[in-house]
Coordinates of C-alpha atoms and ligand atoms in Angstrom, one line a residue:
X1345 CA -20.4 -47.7 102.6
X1346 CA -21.9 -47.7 105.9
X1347 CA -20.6 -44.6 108.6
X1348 CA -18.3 -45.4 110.8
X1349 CA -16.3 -44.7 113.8
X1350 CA -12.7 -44.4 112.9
X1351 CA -9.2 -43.4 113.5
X1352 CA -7.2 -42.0 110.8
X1353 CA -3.4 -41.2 110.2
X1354 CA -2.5 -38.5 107.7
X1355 CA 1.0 -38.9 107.4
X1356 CA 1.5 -37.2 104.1
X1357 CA 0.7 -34.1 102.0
X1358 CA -2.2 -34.4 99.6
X1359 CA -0.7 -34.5 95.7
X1360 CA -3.2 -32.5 93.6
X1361 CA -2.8 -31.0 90.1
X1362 CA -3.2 -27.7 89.3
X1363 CA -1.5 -24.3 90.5
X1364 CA 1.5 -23.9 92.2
X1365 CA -0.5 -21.9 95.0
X1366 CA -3.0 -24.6 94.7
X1367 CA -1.0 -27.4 95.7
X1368 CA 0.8 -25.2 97.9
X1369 CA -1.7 -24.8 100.0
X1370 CA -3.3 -28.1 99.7
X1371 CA 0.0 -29.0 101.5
X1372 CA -0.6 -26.7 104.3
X1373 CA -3.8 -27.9 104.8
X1374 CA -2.9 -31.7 104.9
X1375 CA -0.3 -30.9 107.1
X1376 CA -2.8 -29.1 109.3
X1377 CA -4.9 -32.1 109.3
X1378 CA -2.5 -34.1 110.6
X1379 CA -1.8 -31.6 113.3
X1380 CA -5.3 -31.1 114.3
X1381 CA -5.9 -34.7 114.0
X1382 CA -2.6 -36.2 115.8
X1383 CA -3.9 -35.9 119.5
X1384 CA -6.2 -38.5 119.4
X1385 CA -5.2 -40.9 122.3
X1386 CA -7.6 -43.3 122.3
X1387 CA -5.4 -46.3 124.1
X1388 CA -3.0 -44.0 125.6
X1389 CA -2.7 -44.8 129.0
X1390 CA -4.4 -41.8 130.9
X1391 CA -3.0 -39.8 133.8
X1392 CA -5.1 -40.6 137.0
X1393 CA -7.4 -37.7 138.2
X1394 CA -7.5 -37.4 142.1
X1395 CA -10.8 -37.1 144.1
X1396 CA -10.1 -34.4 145.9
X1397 CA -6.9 -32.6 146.0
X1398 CA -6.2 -33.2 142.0
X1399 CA -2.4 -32.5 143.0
X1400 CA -0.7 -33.1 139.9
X1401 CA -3.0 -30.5 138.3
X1402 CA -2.4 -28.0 140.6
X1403 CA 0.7 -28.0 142.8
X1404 CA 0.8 -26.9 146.1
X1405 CA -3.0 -25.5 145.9
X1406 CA -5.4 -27.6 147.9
X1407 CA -8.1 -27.2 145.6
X1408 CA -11.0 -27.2 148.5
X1409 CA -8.7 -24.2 149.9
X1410 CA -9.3 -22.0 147.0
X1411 CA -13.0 -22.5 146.9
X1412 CA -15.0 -19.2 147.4
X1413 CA -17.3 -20.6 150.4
X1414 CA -19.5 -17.8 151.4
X1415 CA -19.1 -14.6 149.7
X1416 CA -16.2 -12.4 148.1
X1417 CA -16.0 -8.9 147.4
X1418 CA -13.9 -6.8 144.9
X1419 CA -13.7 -3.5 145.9
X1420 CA -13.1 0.2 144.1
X1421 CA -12.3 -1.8 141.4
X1422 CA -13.1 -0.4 137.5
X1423 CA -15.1 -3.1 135.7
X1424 CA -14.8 -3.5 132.2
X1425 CA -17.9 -5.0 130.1
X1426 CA -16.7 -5.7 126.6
X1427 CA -20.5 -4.7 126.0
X1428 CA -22.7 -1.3 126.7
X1429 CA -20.2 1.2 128.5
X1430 CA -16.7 -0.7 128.8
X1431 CA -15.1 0.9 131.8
X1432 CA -16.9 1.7 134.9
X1433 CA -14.7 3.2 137.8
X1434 CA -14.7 2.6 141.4
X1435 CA -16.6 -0.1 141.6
X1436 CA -17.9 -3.4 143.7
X1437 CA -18.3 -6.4 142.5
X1438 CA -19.9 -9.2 145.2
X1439 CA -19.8 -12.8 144.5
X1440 CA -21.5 -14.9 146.1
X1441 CA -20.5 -19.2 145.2
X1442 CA -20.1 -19.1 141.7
X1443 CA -22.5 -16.3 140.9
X1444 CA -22.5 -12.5 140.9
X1445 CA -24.8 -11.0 143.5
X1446 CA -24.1 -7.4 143.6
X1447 CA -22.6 -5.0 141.3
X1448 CA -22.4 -0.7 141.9
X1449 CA -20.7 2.3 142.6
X1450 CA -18.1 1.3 145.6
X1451 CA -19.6 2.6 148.8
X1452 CA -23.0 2.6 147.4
X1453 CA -23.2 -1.5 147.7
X1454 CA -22.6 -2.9 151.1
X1455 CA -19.7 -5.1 151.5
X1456 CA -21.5 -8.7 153.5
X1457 CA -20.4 -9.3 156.7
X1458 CA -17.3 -11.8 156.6
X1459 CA -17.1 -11.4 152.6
X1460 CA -13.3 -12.0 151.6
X1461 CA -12.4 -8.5 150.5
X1462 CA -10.1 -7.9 147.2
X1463 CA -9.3 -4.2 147.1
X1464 CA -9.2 -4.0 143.3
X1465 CA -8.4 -0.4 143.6
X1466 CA -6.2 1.1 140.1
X1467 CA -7.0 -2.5 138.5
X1468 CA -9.0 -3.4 135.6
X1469 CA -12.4 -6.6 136.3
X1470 CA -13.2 -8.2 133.3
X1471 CA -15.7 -11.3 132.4
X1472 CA -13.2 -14.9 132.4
X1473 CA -11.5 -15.4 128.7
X1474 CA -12.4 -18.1 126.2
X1475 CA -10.3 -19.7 123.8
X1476 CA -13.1 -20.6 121.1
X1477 CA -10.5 -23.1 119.9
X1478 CA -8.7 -25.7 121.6
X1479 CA -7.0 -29.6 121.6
X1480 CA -7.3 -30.0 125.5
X1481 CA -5.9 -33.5 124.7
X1482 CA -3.3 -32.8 123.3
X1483 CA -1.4 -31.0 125.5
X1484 CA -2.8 -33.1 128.6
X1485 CA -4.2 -32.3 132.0
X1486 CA -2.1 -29.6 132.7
X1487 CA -3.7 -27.8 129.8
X1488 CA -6.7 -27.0 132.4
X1489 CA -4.7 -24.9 134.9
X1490 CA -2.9 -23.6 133.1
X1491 CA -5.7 -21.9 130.8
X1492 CA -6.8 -21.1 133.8
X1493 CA -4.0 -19.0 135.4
X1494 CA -3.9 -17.0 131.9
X1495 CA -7.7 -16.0 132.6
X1496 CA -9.4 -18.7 130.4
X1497 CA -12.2 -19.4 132.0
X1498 CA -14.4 -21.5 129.0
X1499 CA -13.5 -23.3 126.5
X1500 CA -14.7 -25.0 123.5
X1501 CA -12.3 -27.8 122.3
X1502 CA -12.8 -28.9 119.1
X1503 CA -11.4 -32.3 118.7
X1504 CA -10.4 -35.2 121.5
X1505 CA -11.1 -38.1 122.5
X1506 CA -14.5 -37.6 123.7
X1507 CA -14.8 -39.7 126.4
X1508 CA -11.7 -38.0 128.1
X1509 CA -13.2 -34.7 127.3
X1510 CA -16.7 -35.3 129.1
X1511 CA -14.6 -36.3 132.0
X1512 CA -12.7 -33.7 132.7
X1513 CA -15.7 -31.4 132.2
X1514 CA -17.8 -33.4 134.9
X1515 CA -14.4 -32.9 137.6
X1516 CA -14.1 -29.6 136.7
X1517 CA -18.0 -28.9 137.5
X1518 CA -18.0 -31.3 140.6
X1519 CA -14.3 -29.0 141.6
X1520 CA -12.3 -31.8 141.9
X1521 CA -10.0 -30.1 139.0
X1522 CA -9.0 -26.6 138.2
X1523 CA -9.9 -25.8 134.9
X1524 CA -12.0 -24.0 132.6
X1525 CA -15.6 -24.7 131.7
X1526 CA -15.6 -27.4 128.9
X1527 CA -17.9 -27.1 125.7
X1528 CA -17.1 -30.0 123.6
X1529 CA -17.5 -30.2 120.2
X1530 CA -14.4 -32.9 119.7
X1531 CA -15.9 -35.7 117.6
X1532 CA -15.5 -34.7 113.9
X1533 CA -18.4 -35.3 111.3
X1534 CA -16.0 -36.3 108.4
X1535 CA -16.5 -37.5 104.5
X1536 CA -16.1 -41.1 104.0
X1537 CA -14.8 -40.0 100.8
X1538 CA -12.2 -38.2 102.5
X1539 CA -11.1 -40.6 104.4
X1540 CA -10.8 -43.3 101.5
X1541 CA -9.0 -41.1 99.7
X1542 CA -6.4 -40.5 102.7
X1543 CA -6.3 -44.3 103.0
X1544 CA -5.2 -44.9 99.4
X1545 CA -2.5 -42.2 99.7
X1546 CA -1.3 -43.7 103.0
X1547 CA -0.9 -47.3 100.6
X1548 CA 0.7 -45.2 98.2
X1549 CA 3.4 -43.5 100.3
X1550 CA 5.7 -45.6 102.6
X1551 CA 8.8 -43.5 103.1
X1552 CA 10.3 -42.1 106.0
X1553 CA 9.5 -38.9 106.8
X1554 CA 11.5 -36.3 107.9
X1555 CA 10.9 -36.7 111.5
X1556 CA 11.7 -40.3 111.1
X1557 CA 15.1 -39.6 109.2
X1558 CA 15.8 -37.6 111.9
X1559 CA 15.2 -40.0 114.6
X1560 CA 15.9 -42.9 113.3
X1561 CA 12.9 -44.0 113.6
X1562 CA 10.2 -45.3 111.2
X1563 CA 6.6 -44.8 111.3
X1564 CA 4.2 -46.1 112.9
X1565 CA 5.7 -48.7 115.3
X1566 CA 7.3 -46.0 117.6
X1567 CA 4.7 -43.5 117.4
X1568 CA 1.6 -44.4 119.7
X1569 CA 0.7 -41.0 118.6
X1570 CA -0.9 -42.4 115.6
X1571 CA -3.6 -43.3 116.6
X1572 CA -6.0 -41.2 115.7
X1573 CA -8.9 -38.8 117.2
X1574 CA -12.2 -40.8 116.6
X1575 CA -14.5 -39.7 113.7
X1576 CA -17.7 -40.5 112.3
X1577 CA -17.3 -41.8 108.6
X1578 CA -20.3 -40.0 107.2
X1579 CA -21.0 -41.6 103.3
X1580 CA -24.0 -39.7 102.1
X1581 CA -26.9 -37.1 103.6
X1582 CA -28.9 -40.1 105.0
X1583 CA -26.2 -41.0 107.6
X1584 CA -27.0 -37.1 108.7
X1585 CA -29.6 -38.4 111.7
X1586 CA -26.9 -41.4 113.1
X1587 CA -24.0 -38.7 113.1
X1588 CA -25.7 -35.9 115.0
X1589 CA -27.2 -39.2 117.5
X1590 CA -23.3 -40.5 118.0
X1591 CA -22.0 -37.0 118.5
X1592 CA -24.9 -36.1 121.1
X1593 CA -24.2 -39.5 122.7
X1594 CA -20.3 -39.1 123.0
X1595 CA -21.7 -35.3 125.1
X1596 CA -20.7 -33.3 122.3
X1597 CA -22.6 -29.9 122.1
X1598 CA -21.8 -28.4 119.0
X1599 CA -20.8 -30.6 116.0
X1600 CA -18.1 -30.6 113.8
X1601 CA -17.2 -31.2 110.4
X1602 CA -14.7 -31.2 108.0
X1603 CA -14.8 -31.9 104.3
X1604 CA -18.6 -33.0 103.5
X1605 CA -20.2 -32.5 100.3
X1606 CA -22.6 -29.7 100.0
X1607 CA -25.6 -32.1 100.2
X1608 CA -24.3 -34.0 103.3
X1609 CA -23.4 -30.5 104.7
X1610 CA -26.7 -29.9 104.4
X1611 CA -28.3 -32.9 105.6
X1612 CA -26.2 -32.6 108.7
X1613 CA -26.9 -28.9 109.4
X1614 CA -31.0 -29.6 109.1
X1615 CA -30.6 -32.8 112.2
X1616 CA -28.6 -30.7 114.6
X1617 CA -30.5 -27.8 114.3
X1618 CA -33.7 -30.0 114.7
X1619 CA -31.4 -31.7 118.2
X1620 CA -30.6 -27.6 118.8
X1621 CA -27.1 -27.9 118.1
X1622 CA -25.2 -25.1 116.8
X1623 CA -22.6 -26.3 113.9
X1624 CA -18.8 -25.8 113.0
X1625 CA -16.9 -26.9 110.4
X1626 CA -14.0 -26.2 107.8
X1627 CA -15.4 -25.1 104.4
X1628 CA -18.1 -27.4 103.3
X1629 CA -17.4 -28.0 99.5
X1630 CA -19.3 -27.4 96.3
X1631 CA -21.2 -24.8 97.8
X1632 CA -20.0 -21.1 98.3
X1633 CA -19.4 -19.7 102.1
X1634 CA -21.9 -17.5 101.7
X1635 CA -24.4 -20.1 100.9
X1636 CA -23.1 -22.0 103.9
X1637 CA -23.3 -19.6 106.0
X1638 CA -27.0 -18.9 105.1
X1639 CA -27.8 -22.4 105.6
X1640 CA -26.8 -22.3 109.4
X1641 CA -23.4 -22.8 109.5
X1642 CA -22.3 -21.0 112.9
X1643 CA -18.7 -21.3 112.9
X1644 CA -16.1 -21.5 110.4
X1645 CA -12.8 -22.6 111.8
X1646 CA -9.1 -20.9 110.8
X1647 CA -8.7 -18.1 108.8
X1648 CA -7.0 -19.9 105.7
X1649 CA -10.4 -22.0 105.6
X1650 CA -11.6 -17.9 104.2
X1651 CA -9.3 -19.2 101.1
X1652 CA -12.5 -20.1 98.9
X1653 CA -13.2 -16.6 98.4
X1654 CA -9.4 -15.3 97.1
X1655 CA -10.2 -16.1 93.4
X1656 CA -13.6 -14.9 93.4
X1657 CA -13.6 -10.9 91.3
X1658 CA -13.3 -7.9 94.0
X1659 CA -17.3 -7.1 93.9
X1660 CA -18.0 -11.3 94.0
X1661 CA -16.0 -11.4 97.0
X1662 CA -17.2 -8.3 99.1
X1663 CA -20.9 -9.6 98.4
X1664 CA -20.0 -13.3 99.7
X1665 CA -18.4 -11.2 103.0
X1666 CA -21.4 -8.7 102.7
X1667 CA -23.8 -12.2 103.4
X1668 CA -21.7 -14.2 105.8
X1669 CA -21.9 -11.0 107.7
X1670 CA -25.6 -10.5 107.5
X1671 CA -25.8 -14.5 108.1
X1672 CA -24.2 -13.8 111.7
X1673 CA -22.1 -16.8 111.3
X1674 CA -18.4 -16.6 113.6
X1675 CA -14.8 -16.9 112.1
X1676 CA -12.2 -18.5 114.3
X1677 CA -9.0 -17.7 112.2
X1678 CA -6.5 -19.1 115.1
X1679 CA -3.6 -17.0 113.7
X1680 CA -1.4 -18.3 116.4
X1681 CA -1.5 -21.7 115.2
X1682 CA 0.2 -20.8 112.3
X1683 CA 3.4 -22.4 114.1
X1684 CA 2.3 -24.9 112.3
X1685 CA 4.5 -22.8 109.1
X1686 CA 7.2 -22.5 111.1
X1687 CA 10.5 -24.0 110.0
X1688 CA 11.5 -27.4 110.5
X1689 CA 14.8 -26.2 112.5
X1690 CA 12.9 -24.0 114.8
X1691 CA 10.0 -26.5 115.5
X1692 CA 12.7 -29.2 116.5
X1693 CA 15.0 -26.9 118.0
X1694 CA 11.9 -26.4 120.6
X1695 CA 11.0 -29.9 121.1
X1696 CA 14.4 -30.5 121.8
X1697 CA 15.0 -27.4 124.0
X1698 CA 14.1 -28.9 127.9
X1699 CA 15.4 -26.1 129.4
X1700 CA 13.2 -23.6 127.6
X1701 CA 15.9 -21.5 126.2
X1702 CA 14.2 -20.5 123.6
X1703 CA 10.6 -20.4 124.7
X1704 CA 10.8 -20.6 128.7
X1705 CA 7.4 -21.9 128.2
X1706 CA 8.5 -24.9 127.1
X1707 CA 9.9 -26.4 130.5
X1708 CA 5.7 -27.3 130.7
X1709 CA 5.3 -29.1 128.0
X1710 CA 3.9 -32.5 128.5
X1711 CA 5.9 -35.7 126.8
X1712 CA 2.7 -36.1 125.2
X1713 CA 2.6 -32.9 123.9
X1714 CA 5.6 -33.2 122.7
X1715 CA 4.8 -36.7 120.8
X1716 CA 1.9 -34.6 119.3
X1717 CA 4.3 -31.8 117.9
X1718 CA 6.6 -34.7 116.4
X1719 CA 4.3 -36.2 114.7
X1720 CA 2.9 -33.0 113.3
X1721 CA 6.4 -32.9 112.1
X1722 CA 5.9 -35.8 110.8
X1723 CA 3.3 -35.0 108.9
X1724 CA 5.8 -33.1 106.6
X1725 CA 7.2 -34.7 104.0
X1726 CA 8.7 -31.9 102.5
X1727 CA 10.9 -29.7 104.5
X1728 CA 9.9 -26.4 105.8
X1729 CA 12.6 -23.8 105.5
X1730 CA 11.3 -20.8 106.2
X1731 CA 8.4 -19.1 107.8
X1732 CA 6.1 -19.2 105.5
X1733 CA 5.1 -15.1 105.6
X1734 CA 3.5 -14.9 102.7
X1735 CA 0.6 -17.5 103.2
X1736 CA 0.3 -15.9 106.6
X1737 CA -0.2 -12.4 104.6
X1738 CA -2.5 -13.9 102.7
X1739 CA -4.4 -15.2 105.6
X1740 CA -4.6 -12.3 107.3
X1741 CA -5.6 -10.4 104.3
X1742 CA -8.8 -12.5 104.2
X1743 CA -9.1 -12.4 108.1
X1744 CA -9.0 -8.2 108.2
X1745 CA -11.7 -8.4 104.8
X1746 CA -14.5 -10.8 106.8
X1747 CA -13.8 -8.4 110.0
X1748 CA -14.5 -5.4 107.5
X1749 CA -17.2 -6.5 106.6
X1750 CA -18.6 -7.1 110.0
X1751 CA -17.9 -11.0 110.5
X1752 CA -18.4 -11.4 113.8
X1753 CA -15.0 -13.2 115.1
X1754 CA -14.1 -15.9 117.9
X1755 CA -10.9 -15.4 119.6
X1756 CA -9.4 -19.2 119.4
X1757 CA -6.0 -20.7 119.3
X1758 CA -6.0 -24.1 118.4
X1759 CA -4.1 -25.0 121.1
X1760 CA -2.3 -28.4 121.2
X1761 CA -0.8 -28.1 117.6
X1762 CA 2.7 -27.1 116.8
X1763 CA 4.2 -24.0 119.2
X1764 CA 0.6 -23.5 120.7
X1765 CA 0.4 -23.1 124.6
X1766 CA -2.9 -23.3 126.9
X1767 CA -3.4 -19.2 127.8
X1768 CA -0.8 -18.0 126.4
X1769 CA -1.4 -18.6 122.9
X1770 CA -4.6 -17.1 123.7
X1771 CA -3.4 -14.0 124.7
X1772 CA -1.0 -14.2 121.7
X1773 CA -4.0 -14.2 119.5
X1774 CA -5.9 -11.0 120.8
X1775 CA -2.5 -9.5 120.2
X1776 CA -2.4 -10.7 116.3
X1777 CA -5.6 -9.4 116.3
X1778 CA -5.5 -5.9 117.1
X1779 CA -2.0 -5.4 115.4
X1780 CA -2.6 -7.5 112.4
X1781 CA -6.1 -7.6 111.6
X1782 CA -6.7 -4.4 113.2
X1783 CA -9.4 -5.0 115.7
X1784 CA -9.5 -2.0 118.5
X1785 CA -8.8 -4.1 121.9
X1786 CA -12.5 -3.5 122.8
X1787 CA -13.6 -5.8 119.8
X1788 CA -10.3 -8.3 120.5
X1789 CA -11.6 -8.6 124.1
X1790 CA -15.7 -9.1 122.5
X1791 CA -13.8 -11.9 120.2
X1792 CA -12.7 -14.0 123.6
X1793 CA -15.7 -12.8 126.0
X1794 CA -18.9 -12.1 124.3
X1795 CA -19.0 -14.3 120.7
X1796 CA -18.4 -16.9 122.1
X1797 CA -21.5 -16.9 124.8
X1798 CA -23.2 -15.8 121.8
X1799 CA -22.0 -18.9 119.5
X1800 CA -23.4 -21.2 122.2
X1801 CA -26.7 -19.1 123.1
X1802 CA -24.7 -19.1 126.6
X1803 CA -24.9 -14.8 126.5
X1804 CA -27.1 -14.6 129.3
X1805 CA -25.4 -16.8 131.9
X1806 CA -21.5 -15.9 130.9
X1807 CA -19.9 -12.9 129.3
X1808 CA -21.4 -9.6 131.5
X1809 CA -20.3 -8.5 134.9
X1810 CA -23.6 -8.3 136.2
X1811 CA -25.6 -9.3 138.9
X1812 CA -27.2 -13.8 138.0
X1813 CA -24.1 -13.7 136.0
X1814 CA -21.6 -16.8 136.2
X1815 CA -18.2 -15.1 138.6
X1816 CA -16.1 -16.1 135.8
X1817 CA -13.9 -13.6 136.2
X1818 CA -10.5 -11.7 135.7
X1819 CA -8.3 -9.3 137.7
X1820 CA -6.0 -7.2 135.8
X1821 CA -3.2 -4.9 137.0
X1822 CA -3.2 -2.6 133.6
X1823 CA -6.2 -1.4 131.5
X1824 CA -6.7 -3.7 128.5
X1825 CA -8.3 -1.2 126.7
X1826 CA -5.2 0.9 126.6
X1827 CA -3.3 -2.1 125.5
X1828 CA -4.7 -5.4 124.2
X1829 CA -1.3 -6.5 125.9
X1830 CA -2.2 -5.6 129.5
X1831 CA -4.1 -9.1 129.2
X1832 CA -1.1 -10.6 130.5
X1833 CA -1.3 -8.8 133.5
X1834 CA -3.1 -11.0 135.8
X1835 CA -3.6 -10.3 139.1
X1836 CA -6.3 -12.9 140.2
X1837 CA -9.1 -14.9 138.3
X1838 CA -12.1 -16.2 140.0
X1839 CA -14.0 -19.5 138.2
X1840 CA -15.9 -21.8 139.6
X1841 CA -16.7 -20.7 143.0
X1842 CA -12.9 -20.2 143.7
X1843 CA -10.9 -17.3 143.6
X1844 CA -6.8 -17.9 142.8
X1845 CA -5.3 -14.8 143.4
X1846 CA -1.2 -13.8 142.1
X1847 CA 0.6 -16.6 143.6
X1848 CA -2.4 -18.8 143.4
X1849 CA -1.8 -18.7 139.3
X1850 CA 1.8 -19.2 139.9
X1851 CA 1.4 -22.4 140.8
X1852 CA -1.1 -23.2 138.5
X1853 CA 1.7 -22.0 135.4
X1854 CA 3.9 -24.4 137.0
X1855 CA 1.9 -27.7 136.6
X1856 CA 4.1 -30.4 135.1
X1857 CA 2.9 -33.8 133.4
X1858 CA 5.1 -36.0 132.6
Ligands
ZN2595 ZN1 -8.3 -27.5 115.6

């Protein structure tokens, strides 16, 4: 079969023998293929992006208003570097474009001459957020300010239509939109196996789903939403050299896989670390983590994808932790996606809550967003009637092991599928991660700061509130040290050469799309 370029629709839940807990979770992970799959867009009609202004992306802010044009200065502020010593008091930080010139004991480094001064004194600088994680597309445009205006100044999105993605990274470099840095890694490497298989079960299955009985409605006429994100069809380990060329080529910098074979796995890891391109994936199969991992594999994406290892023996599993750890490779368990197991009647009282009684955050979500979320519903064919706390448990359970063992962890959300919100959910996350998985807020805030510079080699240009460092930065009103929480305190974040300060954000968190 020769590789291809696809689109794929994943409407129902993989049958499999075996276990109940086997096919169990082979439904959950089906159905979180079909979330993380069901934003591809690829002939939905696009929202225009303004030249200049970008209005619709950030309401009432003139974007050339906010830029940063000579130098800014925070003053008496206490600066906390997730690395070396955290929290350094009574300090000033000076910025000068989108770099940081100056950084000392307030007093001790002169304020420029004409600097806009932020008197930072009693609040907390940190280094700008990442979410490690996201589905920009999904969402839509408005995703950008608003990660943003919760302090998430980088991202790496791991599935979108490509072309969309390199776009809005090139207007948020040239400042024509507000939005975090963009590290795309969107085009997913996936088994042409795979995807035959999904094809026959697709010819096998033609009822209506849930969604569908619910609306009326049948699949796939009135759902554009199928249409799927783009993916290379990779057949066998000599197709390694045309995927890593199509993913370089669409401005990917990482690649992505899901579901290869431990020899095309391997294929695929040797060409993109000759093109010097780091590499994350779900579990590759037929070959342990551990062996994965000490092959090159850099990132291993959600927590449940940590599953492989629950029926190894206690000493078996410890070891396999013992070597990912050594290996250096990343974790991004994106506990907060896990709305994905939320039940049916909460997931479609939401969609159909405008007025965001239930989640106030929902007044922002996109119509497109909200086609996304259906057809994640969709995507069940068996109803969901309860949380499902267990398979969470479970997942944290292997989540708190790997960060035992010293897996170093990436702070992402996958944003974009079912009850996920751009910043928020980010900020969620570090919160599941100190009080679930027991990180101290120092290593939640080196999961969504530092790991990630590290995961893209970017640690000497991002991450540290030092001078030649990018000003990706953020202003908080209560130490986040004292309370992983206090990350929702947000006073001001400075990206890109601008500074937004309080009411600044407002307006970002009040985008709208429709
Ligand atoms: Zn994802």
């Amino acid at each position: 079969m020769k590789p291809r370029l696809t689109c794929l629709a994943v409407p129902l839940p993989m049958r499999q023998k075996g276990d109940r807990r086997k096919s169990a979770r082979s439904v959950v992970f089906l159905c979180s293929l079909v979330l993380l799959t069901a934003g591809c867009t690829g002939d939905a009609p696009e929202k225009p992006i303004a030249n200049d202004a970008a209005p619709h992306l950030s309401p009432g802010i003139p974007v050339a208003q906010t830029r940063v044009s000579d130098v800014l200065a925070f003053t008496r502020a206490t600066v906390v570097n997730p690395s070396g010593k955290a929290r350094q008091g009574n300090m000033t930080v000076i910025v000068r474009g989108d770099r940081i010139a100056a950084v000392g004991r307030s007093g001790e480094v002169p304020v420029p001459k004409g600097a806009t001064v932020v008197d930072a004194q009693g609040q907390f600088l940190l280094p700008g957020l990442w979410d490690a994680h996201t589905h920009i597309s999904y969402p839509g445009a408005c995703a950008l300010p608003l990660l943003i205006a919760h302090g998430v100044t980088s991202i790496r999105d791991l599935g979108g239509p490509p072309a969309q993605g390199a776009r809005w990274r090139q207007e948020v470099e040239a400042g024509r939109m507000v939005g975090p840095r963009i590290h795309l890694a969107g085009l997913n490497i996936e088994s042409a196996e795979w995807i035959n298989m999904i094809d026959q079960i697709r010819a096998e299955h033609q009822e209506v789903s849930l969604i569908d009985r619910i609306r009326g409605r049948r699949p796939p006429e009135d759902f554009p939403i199928w249409e799927w994100s783009p993916r290379f069809a990779m057949a066998s380990p000599t197709d390694a050299a045309l995927a890593v060329d199509t993913a370089v080529k669409a401005g990917m910098g990482v690649v992505k896989f899901r579901n290869l074979r431990a020899d095309a796995f391997r294929a695929l890891l040797a060409e993109a670390n000759r093109r010097g391109l780091p590499v994350a994936g779900h579990a590759p199969r037929d070959i342990t983590l551990a062996d994965a991992a000490e092959a090159g594999l850099r990132s291993l994406e959600h927590g449940a994808n940590l599953s492989s290892l629950s029926h190894l023996s206690p000493s078996e599993r410890a070891e396999q932790y013992r070597r990912i750890a050594r290996s250096g490779m990343f974790v991004t368990p994106t506990l907060v996606s896990d709305g994905m197991w939320a039940p049916d009647s909460l997931v479609l009282a939401v969609i159909a809550d405008s007025a965001g009684r239930i989640d106030p955050r929902r007044r922002n979500v996109s119509a497109h967003q909200l086609d996304v979320w259906r057809s994640g519903m969709q995507g069940r064919n068996k109803p969901v009637r309860a949380t499902h706390d267990s398979a969470f448990a479970a997942e944290i359970g292997l989540v708190q092991a790997a960060h035992r063992a010293g897996v170093p962890l990436l702070a992402g959300t996958d944003v974009g599928t079912l009850l996920t919100y751009p910043g928020s959910s980010l900020h969620e996350e570090l919160v599941l991660l100190v009080d679930r998985v027991g990180l101290t807020p120092l290593e939640a805030l080196q999961a969504a700061i530092l790991n990630p510079a590290r995961f893209l080699g970017l640690e000497k240009d991002v991450g540290l509130i030092a001078p030649g460092m990018r000003a990706d930065l953020v202003l908080l009103r209560q130490d986040p040290l004292r309370d992983i929480r206090n990350i929702r305190e947000i006073e001001g974040v400075a990206a890109g050469g601008r500074y937004l300060d309080s009411a600044a954000l407002q307006s970002l968190r009040e985008c709208r799309e429709r």
